[in-house]
Coordinates of C-alpha atoms in Angstrom, one line a residue:
M1 CA -13.1 7.3 18.1
A2 CA -11.2 10.2 19.5
T3 CA -8.4 8.1 20.7
T4 CA -8.0 6.3 17.3
R5 CA -8.2 9.6 15.5
R6 CA -5.4 10.9 17.7
R7 CA -3.3 7.9 17.1
L8 CA -3.7 8.2 13.3
L9 CA -2.7 11.9 13.5
E10 CA 0.3 11.0 15.5
F11 CA 1.3 8.3 13.0
G12 CA 0.9 10.8 10.2
A13 CA 3.0 13.4 11.9
V14 CA 5.8 10.9 12.6
C15 CA 5.6 9.7 9.0
V16 CA 6.0 13.2 7.7
V17 CA 9.0 14.0 9.9
L18 CA 10.7 10.7 9.0
T19 CA 10.1 11.0 5.3
W20 CA 9.4 14.5 4.0
L21 CA 12.0 16.4 6.0
P22 CA 15.0 14.2 4.8
W23 CA 13.7 14.3 1.3
A24 CA 13.4 18.1 1.5
V25 CA 17.0 18.3 2.7
L26 CA 18.2 16.0 -0.1
G27 CA 16.4 18.2 -2.6
V28 CA 17.8 21.4 -1.3
L29 CA 21.4 20.0 -1.3
G30 CA 20.9 18.4 -4.7
A31 CA 22.3 15.1 -3.3
N32 CA 23.0 12.1 -5.5
L33 CA 20.4 9.5 -4.8
D34 CA 22.2 6.7 -6.5
E35 CA 25.2 6.4 -4.2
G36 CA 26.8 7.2 -0.9
G37 CA 25.1 9.1 1.9
G38 CA 22.4 10.5 -0.4
M39 CA 21.2 7.0 -1.3
L40 CA 21.2 5.9 2.4
V41 CA 19.3 8.9 3.6
F42 CA 16.8 8.5 0.7
A43 CA 16.2 4.8 1.5
L44 CA 15.7 5.4 5.2
A45 CA 13.3 8.3 4.5
A46 CA 11.4 6.1 2.0
S47 CA 10.9 3.7 4.9
G48 CA 9.0 6.4 6.8
P49 CA 5.6 4.6 6.9
S50 CA 6.9 1.4 8.3
L51 CA 9.3 3.2 10.7
A52 CA 6.4 5.4 11.9
A53 CA 4.4 2.3 12.6
L54 CA 7.3 0.9 14.6
V55 CA 7.6 4.1 16.6
M56 CA 3.9 4.1 17.4
W57 CA 3.9 0.4 18.4
L58 CA 6.8 1.0 20.7
W59 CA 5.5 4.2 22.0
R60 CA 1.9 3.1 22.7
R61 CA 2.8 -0.6 23.3
E62 CA -0.1 -1.7 21.1
K63 CA -0.8 -5.3 20.3
Q64 CA -0.9 -6.4 16.7
R65 CA -3.2 -8.6 14.7
L66 CA -2.3 -12.2 14.0
V67 CA -1.9 -13.4 10.5
K68 CA -3.9 -16.5 9.4
W69 CA -1.5 -18.4 7.2
S70 CA -3.0 -20.0 4.1
W71 CA -1.9 -21.1 0.6
R72 CA -4.7 -18.9 -0.9
W73 CA -3.4 -15.5 -0.1
P74 CA 0.1 -15.7 -1.5
L75 CA -1.3 -16.9 -4.8
A76 CA -4.1 -14.3 -4.8
A77 CA -1.6 -11.6 -3.9
V78 CA 0.7 -12.3 -6.8
L79 CA -2.1 -12.6 -9.3
L80 CA -4.0 -9.5 -8.2
G81 CA -0.8 -7.4 -8.2
A82 CA 0.8 -8.7 -11.4
V83 CA -2.1 -9.3 -13.8
P84 CA -3.2 -5.6 -14.4
P85 CA 0.2 -4.3 -15.6
L86 CA 0.8 -7.5 -17.6
A87 CA -2.7 -7.4 -19.2
A88 CA -2.2 -3.8 -20.1
S89 CA 1.1 -4.7 -21.8
V90 CA -0.7 -7.3 -23.9
L91 CA -3.7 -5.1 -24.8
T92 CA -1.5 -2.2 -25.9
G93 CA 0.8 -4.4 -28.1
H94 CA 3.9 -4.1 -26.0
L95 CA 4.2 -7.8 -25.4
A96 CA 6.8 -8.3 -28.1
A97 CA 9.2 -5.9 -26.4
F98 CA 8.6 -7.5 -23.0
P99 CA 11.5 -10.0 -23.0
D100 CA 14.2 -7.6 -23.9
H101 CA 13.0 -4.9 -21.6
A102 CA 12.6 -7.3 -18.7
A103 CA 16.1 -8.7 -19.3
D104 CA 17.6 -5.1 -19.2
V105 CA 15.8 -4.4 -15.9
I106 CA 16.9 -7.6 -14.2
G107 CA 20.5 -7.2 -15.5
G108 CA 20.6 -3.6 -14.2
A109 CA 19.5 -4.8 -10.7
G110 CA 22.3 -7.4 -10.6
G111 CA 20.3 -10.4 -11.6
P112 CA 17.1 -12.1 -10.5
L113 CA 17.9 -12.1 -6.8
G114 CA 18.9 -8.4 -6.9
A115 CA 15.7 -7.5 -8.7
L116 CA 13.6 -9.4 -6.2
A117 CA 15.4 -7.9 -3.2
Y118 CA 15.1 -4.4 -4.5
T119 CA 11.4 -5.0 -5.4
F120 CA 10.5 -6.1 -1.9
L121 CA 12.6 -3.6 0.1
A122 CA 11.9 -0.4 -2.0
G123 CA 8.3 0.1 -1.3
P124 CA 6.6 -3.0 0.0
V125 CA 8.6 -3.6 3.2
A126 CA 9.4 0.1 3.6
E127 CA 5.7 1.1 3.5
E128 CA 3.2 -1.6 4.2
F129 CA 3.8 -2.0 8.0
G130 CA 2.5 1.6 8.1
W131 CA -0.3 1.7 5.5
R132 CA -1.8 -1.8 5.9
G133 CA -0.3 -2.7 9.3
Y134 CA -1.1 0.4 11.3
M135 CA -3.4 2.8 9.4
Q136 CA -5.8 0.5 7.7
P137 CA -7.1 -1.5 10.7
R138 CA -7.7 1.6 12.7
L139 CA -9.7 3.2 9.9
R140 CA -11.7 0.0 9.5
R141 CA -13.0 0.3 13.1
Y142 CA -15.2 3.1 12.0
Y143 CA -15.4 3.2 8.2
G144 CA -16.6 0.8 5.5
Q145 CA -14.6 -0.6 2.7
L146 CA -15.0 2.3 0.3
A147 CA -14.4 5.1 2.8
T148 CA -11.3 3.3 4.1
T149 CA -10.1 2.9 0.6
A150 CA -10.7 6.6 -0.1
V151 CA -8.9 7.9 3.0
L152 CA -6.0 5.4 2.8
G153 CA -5.5 5.8 -0.9
A154 CA -5.4 9.6 -0.6
A155 CA -2.9 9.4 2.2
W156 CA -0.7 6.9 0.3
G157 CA -0.8 9.2 -2.8
L158 CA -0.1 12.4 -0.8
W159 CA 3.0 10.7 0.8
H160 CA 4.4 10.2 -2.7
V161 CA 4.1 13.9 -3.8
P162 CA 7.5 15.1 -2.7
L163 CA 9.1 12.5 -5.0
Y164 CA 7.9 14.3 -8.0
F165 CA 10.1 17.3 -7.0
L166 CA 13.1 15.3 -6.1
S167 CA 15.6 14.9 -8.9
G168 CA 16.8 11.4 -9.5
T169 CA 13.5 9.6 -8.8
G170 CA 11.3 7.8 -11.3
Q171 CA 8.4 10.0 -10.2
H172 CA 10.4 13.1 -11.1
D173 CA 11.1 11.7 -14.5
D174 CA 7.4 11.0 -15.1
G175 CA 6.3 14.4 -13.9
L176 CA 3.4 15.3 -11.5
F177 CA 1.1 17.0 -14.0
T178 CA 1.2 14.3 -16.7
Q179 CA -0.9 11.4 -17.6
Q180 CA 1.7 9.1 -16.0
G181 CA 1.4 11.1 -12.8
L182 CA -2.4 11.3 -12.9
T183 CA -2.9 7.5 -13.5
F184 CA -0.4 6.7 -10.8
F185 CA -2.4 8.5 -8.2
L186 CA -5.8 7.2 -9.5
G187 CA -4.4 3.7 -9.6
L188 CA -3.6 3.7 -5.9
F189 CA -7.3 3.7 -5.0
P190 CA -8.3 0.4 -6.7
L191 CA -5.0 -1.1 -5.5
T192 CA -5.8 0.0 -2.0
Y193 CA -9.1 -1.8 -2.2
V194 CA -7.5 -5.0 -3.5
M195 CA -5.1 -4.8 -0.6
L196 CA -7.9 -4.3 1.8
F197 CA -9.5 -7.5 0.5
V198 CA -6.4 -9.7 0.8
T199 CA -5.4 -8.4 4.2
E200 CA -8.8 -8.5 5.7
S201 CA -10.9 -11.1 4.0
L202 CA -8.1 -13.6 3.3
R203 CA -6.5 -12.7 6.7
G204 CA -3.1 -12.2 5.2
G205 CA -2.2 -9.0 7.1
V206 CA 1.0 -7.1 6.3
P207 CA 2.7 -10.1 4.6
V208 CA 0.1 -10.4 1.9
A209 CA 0.1 -6.6 1.4
I210 CA 3.8 -6.7 0.8
L211 CA 3.3 -9.5 -1.8
V212 CA 0.7 -7.5 -3.7
H213 CA 2.8 -4.4 -3.6
A214 CA 5.9 -6.2 -4.7
A215 CA 4.0 -8.1 -7.5
W216 CA 2.6 -4.7 -8.8
N217 CA 6.0 -2.9 -8.6
L218 CA 7.9 -5.7 -10.3
S219 CA 5.4 -6.1 -13.1
E220 CA 5.4 -2.4 -13.7
E221 CA 9.2 -2.4 -13.9
L222 CA 9.4 -5.4 -16.2
I223 CA 6.9 -4.3 -18.8
P224 CA 8.0 -1.7 -21.4
P225 CA 6.8 1.9 -20.9
L226 CA 3.2 2.0 -21.9
G227 CA 2.9 5.7 -23.0
N228 CA -0.8 6.4 -23.5
G229 CA -1.4 2.8 -22.5
V230 CA -1.2 3.8 -18.8
W231 CA -5.0 4.5 -19.1
V232 CA -5.4 0.8 -20.1
E233 CA -3.5 -0.2 -17.1
L234 CA -5.6 1.9 -14.8
L235 CA -8.7 0.3 -16.4
M236 CA -7.3 -3.1 -15.7
M237 CA -6.6 -2.2 -12.1
T238 CA -10.1 -0.8 -11.7
A239 CA -11.6 -3.9 -13.3
T240 CA -9.6 -6.1 -10.9
A241 CA -10.9 -4.1 -7.9
A242 CA -14.4 -4.3 -9.2
A243 CA -14.2 -8.1 -9.6
V244 CA -12.7 -8.4 -6.1
G245 CA -15.5 -6.3 -4.7
W246 CA -18.1 -8.5 -6.4
Y247 CA -16.5 -11.7 -5.1
W248 CA -16.1 -10.2 -1.6
R249 CA -19.8 -9.3 -1.4
R250 CA -21.5 -12.1 -3.3
A251 CA -19.4 -15.2 -3.6
L252 CA -17.9 -15.5 -0.1
P253 CA -20.1 -16.7 2.8
R254 CA -21.2 -13.8 4.9
R255 CA -19.4 -13.7 8.2
R256 CA -20.4 -11.9 11.3
R257 CA -17.7 -9.2 11.7
T258 CA -16.4 -8.6 15.2
E259 CA -14.2 -6.0 16.7
D260 CA -10.5 -6.5 16.3
P261 CA -9.1 -7.5 19.7
A262 CA -5.7 -6.2 18.9
I263 CA -7.0 -2.7 18.3
L264 CA -9.4 -2.9 21.2
D265 CA -6.5 -3.6 23.5
A266 CA -4.6 -0.6 22.0
D267 CA -7.4 2.0 22.3
S268 CA -9.1 3.5 25.3
A269 CA -12.2 2.2 26.9
S270 CA -14.1 5.2 25.5
D271 CA -13.7 3.8 22.0
R272 CA -14.9 0.3 22.8
R273 CA -18.6 1.2 22.5
V274 CA -18.2 1.9 18.8
P275 CA -19.3 -0.9 16.4
G276 CA -16.3 -2.7 14.9
W277 CA -15.6 -4.1 11.4
R278 CA -18.2 -3.0 8.8
R279 CA -18.5 -3.1 5.1

């Protein structure tokens, strides 16, 4: 376990250097994040988790898990990511304003293709190779589903904190000590659990995590601002995670969990005596 813990600490340190330092510089300089060099530096820094994973993979020459391609996980990813925000919009009475707001968002992104490209790159691709591709499988070697969700969800939320102090970001507009800020951080935990399910149980790996993240982000952008309804959205996300947990534990046939050969090859022999995948 010592080797894996060291690798995770190294990953975290690289991620902080690649992300927080450039964001801090942008904040001190008061750079414009919407154009020019400021936008480029911000985008590269926002890719810190995935870039940190790339650094670790090249540095440690670790093997990666294979994805089991299936028609089930893309469908599950889109539904699990998109339904909670859309359901919250319906339950809070914002459905009537949905078409006009969605049209404005898509138009501002340069059309449907522009909206999709931005949705996938700004967040999902920039982050998921780090969170779900590098950090999650290493946590799962030693921790159960809930412990992994707690640690990874907390790390994911902590990584976002500087954005609340960086003028020009959506997080800065929402505010850190507001109900929007609080529900954002709380919502990362059920979302992390849902991603654990689709990546691990459905064997979708990073691609399916990117789909869930993109579906969630796009749905959040397309629905009108919920105001106090953000608590309804959090409830929908939590209910989704609870349903996924029930399905995972009860409906799916129980499989004997074995150690991940990709991680075993990456870690030292001293770690190989520790039991592998556990609930």
